[in-house]
C-alpha cells in the first residue's frame, strides 16, 4: 500500500474538517450582540473555506486509493475537535476562543501531514497540506487580532 500514513492523516482531516464546519455553523447560528451584522456573514466565509478544504482533502484521499469517512457517526467517532452544545449565552469572544482551538489543532495536523507526506515522498499531498496550513495560520492571526492578541502561531 502506498502512502499509508498520509492516508491516515487525510482521513483524520476529513473527520476534523467536518467537525470544524459544524463548530463554525454553531457560532453562525447562535451568535448575538454587537457586530452581528458583520460577523454573521463572516462565518459563512469561514465555513466555505473549511468546506472547500474538506472537498480537496477527501478527493485527494480517494485519488490515493483511500476511503474517506462519509457518515456522521464515523466523523463523530474520529474527530479530535471538541464538541459543545449550542447556546445563546456565550459571547462572541468565547466563540472565537473555541474557533481558535479548532484552528490551532488543524494547523498542527496540517504540519504533521506535511512532515509525514514528505517522509512518504507524496509531494502533491504535501503541497496541499502546506497551502492549507498557511490559510489556517492566517485565520488564527485574524481571530487573535479580533481578540486583541498577537497571532502566537508558534505556541
PDB file of C-alpha atoms in Angstrom:
ATOM      1  CA  UNK A   1       0.000   0.000   0.000  1.00  0.00           C
ATOM      2  CA  UNK A   2       1.383   3.392  -0.985  1.00  0.00           C
ATOM      3  CA  UNK A   3       1.325   6.387   1.390  1.00  0.00           C
ATOM      4  CA  UNK A   4      -0.373   4.651   4.356  1.00  0.00           C
ATOM      5  CA  UNK A   5       0.395   7.321   6.968  1.00  0.00           C
ATOM      6  CA  UNK A   6      -0.533  10.144   4.596  1.00  0.00           C
ATOM      7  CA  UNK A   7      -3.898   8.471   4.010  1.00  0.00           C
ATOM      8  CA  UNK A   8      -4.441   8.257   7.779  1.00  0.00           C
ATOM      9  CA  UNK A   9      -3.812  11.986   8.160  1.00  0.00           C
ATOM     10  CA  UNK A  10      -6.078  12.744   5.200  1.00  0.00           C
ATOM     11  CA  UNK A  11      -8.921  10.745   6.749  1.00  0.00           C
ATOM     12  CA  UNK A  12      -8.333  12.358  10.146  1.00  0.00           C
ATOM     13  CA  UNK A  13      -8.703  15.693   8.386  1.00  0.00           C
ATOM     14  CA  UNK A  14     -11.978  14.522   6.816  1.00  0.00           C
ATOM     15  CA  UNK A  15     -13.382  13.969  10.312  1.00  0.00           C
ATOM     16  CA  UNK A  16     -11.876  17.123  11.790  1.00  0.00           C
ATOM     17  CA  UNK A  17     -12.779  19.477   8.943  1.00  0.00           C
ATOM     18  CA  UNK A  18     -16.345  18.156   9.063  1.00  0.00           C
ATOM     19  CA  UNK A  19     -16.470  18.864  12.794  1.00  0.00           C
ATOM     20  CA  UNK A  20     -14.854  22.289  12.342  1.00  0.00           C
ATOM     21  CA  UNK A  21     -17.554  23.189   9.837  1.00  0.00           C
ATOM     22  CA  UNK A  22     -20.166  22.387  12.493  1.00  0.00           C
ATOM     23  CA  UNK A  23     -18.302  24.430  15.111  1.00  0.00           C
ATOM     24  CA  UNK A  24     -18.371  27.407  12.736  1.00  0.00           C
ATOM     25  CA  UNK A  25     -22.045  26.737  11.929  1.00  0.00           C
ATOM     26  CA  UNK A  26     -22.805  26.836  15.633  1.00  0.00           C
ATOM     27  CA  UNK A  27     -21.090  30.215  16.036  1.00  0.00           C
ATOM     28  CA  UNK A  28     -23.052  31.411  12.998  1.00  0.00           C
ATOM     29  CA  UNK A  29     -26.423  30.202  14.309  1.00  0.00           C
ATOM     30  CA  UNK A  30     -26.085  31.148  17.973  1.00  0.00           C
ATOM     31  CA  UNK A  31     -24.316  34.494  17.785  1.00  0.00           C
ATOM     32  CA  UNK A  32     -25.850  37.571  19.335  1.00  0.00           C
ATOM     33  CA  UNK A  33     -24.754  41.088  20.150  1.00  0.00           C
ATOM     34  CA  UNK A  34     -22.526  43.770  18.743  1.00  0.00           C
ATOM     35  CA  UNK A  35     -21.120  43.260  15.268  1.00  0.00           C
ATOM     36  CA  UNK A  36     -23.724  40.603  14.469  1.00  0.00           C
ATOM     37  CA  UNK A  37     -24.307  42.092  11.014  1.00  0.00           C
ATOM     38  CA  UNK A  38     -20.578  41.942  10.269  1.00  0.00           C
ATOM     39  CA  UNK A  39     -19.774  38.611  11.918  1.00  0.00           C
ATOM     40  CA  UNK A  40     -22.757  36.567  10.752  1.00  0.00           C
ATOM     41  CA  UNK A  41     -21.774  36.696   7.047  1.00  0.00           C
ATOM     42  CA  UNK A  42     -18.094  36.321   8.005  1.00  0.00           C
ATOM     43  CA  UNK A  43     -18.901  32.893   9.459  1.00  0.00           C
ATOM     44  CA  UNK A  44     -20.302  31.953   6.023  1.00  0.00           C
ATOM     45  CA  UNK A  45     -16.880  32.753   4.563  1.00  0.00           C
ATOM     46  CA  UNK A  46     -15.160  30.693   7.261  1.00  0.00           C
ATOM     47  CA  UNK A  47     -17.458  27.726   6.544  1.00  0.00           C
ATOM     48  CA  UNK A  48     -16.880  27.983   2.806  1.00  0.00           C
ATOM     49  CA  UNK A  49     -13.121  27.881   3.292  1.00  0.00           C
ATOM     50  CA  UNK A  50     -13.273  24.836   5.583  1.00  0.00           C
ATOM     51  CA  UNK A  51     -15.774  23.048   3.335  1.00  0.00           C
ATOM     52  CA  UNK A  52     -13.538  23.697   0.317  1.00  0.00           C
ATOM     53  CA  UNK A  53     -10.580  22.231   2.214  1.00  0.00           C
ATOM     54  CA  UNK A  54     -12.696  19.214   3.136  1.00  0.00           C
ATOM     55  CA  UNK A  55     -13.555  18.605  -0.501  1.00  0.00           C
ATOM     56  CA  UNK A  56      -9.918  18.805  -1.662  1.00  0.00           C
ATOM     57  CA  UNK A  57      -8.713  16.582   1.205  1.00  0.00           C
ATOM     58  CA  UNK A  58     -11.429  13.966   0.560  1.00  0.00           C
ATOM     59  CA  UNK A  59     -10.760  13.923  -3.170  1.00  0.00           C
ATOM     60  CA  UNK A  60      -7.018  13.592  -2.600  1.00  0.00           C
ATOM     61  CA  UNK A  61      -7.654  10.616  -0.310  1.00  0.00           C
ATOM     62  CA  UNK A  62      -9.813   8.987  -2.979  1.00  0.00           C
ATOM     63  CA  UNK A  63      -7.138   9.704  -5.610  1.00  0.00           C
ATOM     64  CA  UNK A  64      -4.625   7.809  -3.460  1.00  0.00           C
ATOM     65  CA  UNK A  65      -6.981   4.822  -3.221  1.00  0.00           C
ATOM     66  CA  UNK A  66      -8.323   5.650   0.239  1.00  0.00           C
ATOM     67  CA  UNK A  67     -11.898   5.749   1.501  1.00  0.00           C
ATOM     68  CA  UNK A  68     -12.903   8.951   3.301  1.00  0.00           C
ATOM     69  CA  UNK A  69     -15.231   8.848   6.259  1.00  0.00           C
ATOM     70  CA  UNK A  70     -18.683   9.586   4.908  1.00  0.00           C
ATOM     71  CA  UNK A  71     -21.144   9.210   7.771  1.00  0.00           C
ATOM     72  CA  UNK A  72     -21.842  11.436  10.745  1.00  0.00           C
ATOM     73  CA  UNK A  73     -21.124   8.566  13.113  1.00  0.00           C
ATOM     74  CA  UNK A  74     -17.686   7.959  11.561  1.00  0.00           C
ATOM     75  CA  UNK A  75     -16.812  11.626  11.744  1.00  0.00           C
ATOM     76  CA  UNK A  76     -18.040  11.967  15.318  1.00  0.00           C
ATOM     77  CA  UNK A  77     -16.094   8.875  16.348  1.00  0.00           C
ATOM     78  CA  UNK A  78     -12.832  10.093  14.823  1.00  0.00           C
ATOM     79  CA  UNK A  79     -12.754  13.871  15.260  1.00  0.00           C
ATOM     80  CA  UNK A  80     -10.481  15.370  17.868  1.00  0.00           C
ATOM     81  CA  UNK A  81     -12.146  18.791  17.794  1.00  0.00           C
ATOM     82  CA  UNK A  82     -14.194  19.425  20.910  1.00  0.00           C
ATOM     83  CA  UNK A  83     -17.972  19.314  20.631  1.00  0.00           C
ATOM     84  CA  UNK A  84     -20.101  21.774  22.602  1.00  0.00           C
ATOM     85  CA  UNK A  85     -23.851  22.054  22.830  1.00  0.00           C
ATOM     86  CA  UNK A  86     -25.188  25.226  21.232  1.00  0.00           C
ATOM     87  CA  UNK A  87     -26.413  28.018  23.478  1.00  0.00           C
ATOM     88  CA  UNK A  88     -27.225  31.702  23.260  1.00  0.00           C
ATOM     89  CA  UNK A  89     -25.355  32.677  26.424  1.00  0.00           C
ATOM     90  CA  UNK A  90     -21.804  32.696  25.004  1.00  0.00           C
ATOM     91  CA  UNK A  91     -20.105  35.884  23.940  1.00  0.00           C
ATOM     92  CA  UNK A  92     -18.506  36.172  20.525  1.00  0.00           C
ATOM     93  CA  UNK A  93     -15.113  36.269  22.236  1.00  0.00           C
ATOM     94  CA  UNK A  94     -15.886  32.880  23.793  1.00  0.00           C
ATOM     95  CA  UNK A  95     -16.985  31.588  20.396  1.00  0.00           C
ATOM     96  CA  UNK A  96     -13.783  32.899  18.826  1.00  0.00           C
ATOM     97  CA  UNK A  97     -11.740  31.141  21.502  1.00  0.00           C
ATOM     98  CA  UNK A  98     -13.476  27.881  20.581  1.00  0.00           C
ATOM     99  CA  UNK A  99     -12.827  28.527  16.889  1.00  0.00           C
ATOM    100  CA  UNK A 100      -9.187  29.298  17.673  1.00  0.00           C
ATOM    101  CA  UNK A 101      -8.757  25.984  19.470  1.00  0.00           C
ATOM    102  CA  UNK A 102     -10.078  24.167  16.407  1.00  0.00           C
ATOM    103  CA  UNK A 103      -7.924  26.165  14.002  1.00  0.00           C
ATOM    104  CA  UNK A 104      -4.819  25.626  16.151  1.00  0.00           C
ATOM    105  CA  UNK A 105      -5.472  21.893  16.153  1.00  0.00           C
ATOM    106  CA  UNK A 106      -5.921  21.906  12.352  1.00  0.00           C
ATOM    107  CA  UNK A 107      -2.655  23.827  11.904  1.00  0.00           C
ATOM    108  CA  UNK A 108      -0.864  21.203  13.991  1.00  0.00           C
ATOM    109  CA  UNK A 109      -2.463  18.397  11.984  1.00  0.00           C
ATOM    110  CA  UNK A 110      -1.562  20.016   8.663  1.00  0.00           C
ATOM    111  CA  UNK A 111       2.023  20.410   9.916  1.00  0.00           C
ATOM    112  CA  UNK A 112       2.103  16.749  10.902  1.00  0.00           C
ATOM    113  CA  UNK A 113       0.690  15.843   7.496  1.00  0.00           C
ATOM    114  CA  UNK A 114       3.357  17.951   5.792  1.00  0.00           C
ATOM    115  CA  UNK A 115       6.083  16.007   7.579  1.00  0.00           C
ATOM    116  CA  UNK A 116       4.515  12.576   7.012  1.00  0.00           C
ATOM    117  CA  UNK A 117       3.722  13.142   3.340  1.00  0.00           C
ATOM    118  CA  UNK A 118       7.302  14.369   2.885  1.00  0.00           C
ATOM    119  CA  UNK A 119       8.653  11.240   4.558  1.00  0.00           C
ATOM    120  CA  UNK A 120       6.495   9.114   2.233  1.00  0.00           C
ATOM    121  CA  UNK A 121       7.567  11.241  -0.763  1.00  0.00           C
ATOM    122  CA  UNK A 122       3.981  12.233  -1.609  1.00  0.00           C
ATOM    123  CA  UNK A 123       4.881  15.745  -2.642  1.00  0.00           C
ATOM    124  CA  UNK A 124       1.490  16.525  -4.176  1.00  0.00           C
ATOM    125  CA  UNK A 125      -0.295  15.909  -0.877  1.00  0.00           C
ATOM    126  CA  UNK A 126       2.476  17.739   0.946  1.00  0.00           C
ATOM    127  CA  UNK A 127       1.805  20.774  -1.247  1.00  0.00           C
ATOM    128  CA  UNK A 128      -1.892  20.660  -0.318  1.00  0.00           C
ATOM    129  CA  UNK A 129      -1.038  20.438   3.384  1.00  0.00           C
ATOM    130  CA  UNK A 130       1.379  23.376   3.178  1.00  0.00           C
ATOM    131  CA  UNK A 131      -1.144  25.584   1.377  1.00  0.00           C
ATOM    132  CA  UNK A 132      -3.986  24.805   3.760  1.00  0.00           C
ATOM    133  CA  UNK A 133      -1.756  25.240   6.798  1.00  0.00           C
ATOM    134  CA  UNK A 134      -0.828  28.700   5.538  1.00  0.00           C
ATOM    135  CA  UNK A 135      -4.528  29.584   5.205  1.00  0.00           C
ATOM    136  CA  UNK A 136      -5.278  28.243   8.700  1.00  0.00           C
ATOM    137  CA  UNK A 137      -2.404  30.225  10.218  1.00  0.00           C
ATOM    138  CA  UNK A 138      -3.815  33.376   8.622  1.00  0.00           C
ATOM    139  CA  UNK A 139      -7.214  32.625  10.159  1.00  0.00           C
ATOM    140  CA  UNK A 140      -5.539  32.189  13.561  1.00  0.00           C
ATOM    141  CA  UNK A 141      -3.850  35.576  13.141  1.00  0.00           C
ATOM    142  CA  UNK A 142      -7.149  37.210  12.208  1.00  0.00           C
ATOM    143  CA  UNK A 143      -9.066  35.728  15.134  1.00  0.00           C
ATOM    144  CA  UNK A 144      -6.282  36.564  17.558  1.00  0.00           C
ATOM    145  CA  UNK A 145      -6.253  40.154  16.245  1.00  0.00           C
ATOM    146  CA  UNK A 146     -10.024  40.402  16.752  1.00  0.00           C
ATOM    147  CA  UNK A 147      -9.439  39.345  20.356  1.00  0.00           C
ATOM    148  CA  UNK A 148      -6.664  41.930  20.733  1.00  0.00           C
ATOM    149  CA  UNK A 149      -3.776  39.413  20.828  1.00  0.00           C
ATOM    150  CA  UNK A 150      -0.700  38.607  18.773  1.00  0.00           C
ATOM    151  CA  UNK A 151      -1.027  35.600  16.429  1.00  0.00           C
ATOM    152  CA  UNK A 152       1.059  33.222  18.595  1.00  0.00           C
ATOM    153  CA  UNK A 153       1.397  30.811  15.674  1.00  0.00           C
ATOM    154  CA  UNK A 154       4.472  29.194  17.180  1.00  0.00           C
ATOM    155  CA  UNK A 155       2.892  28.453  20.577  1.00  0.00           C
TER     156      UNK A 155
END
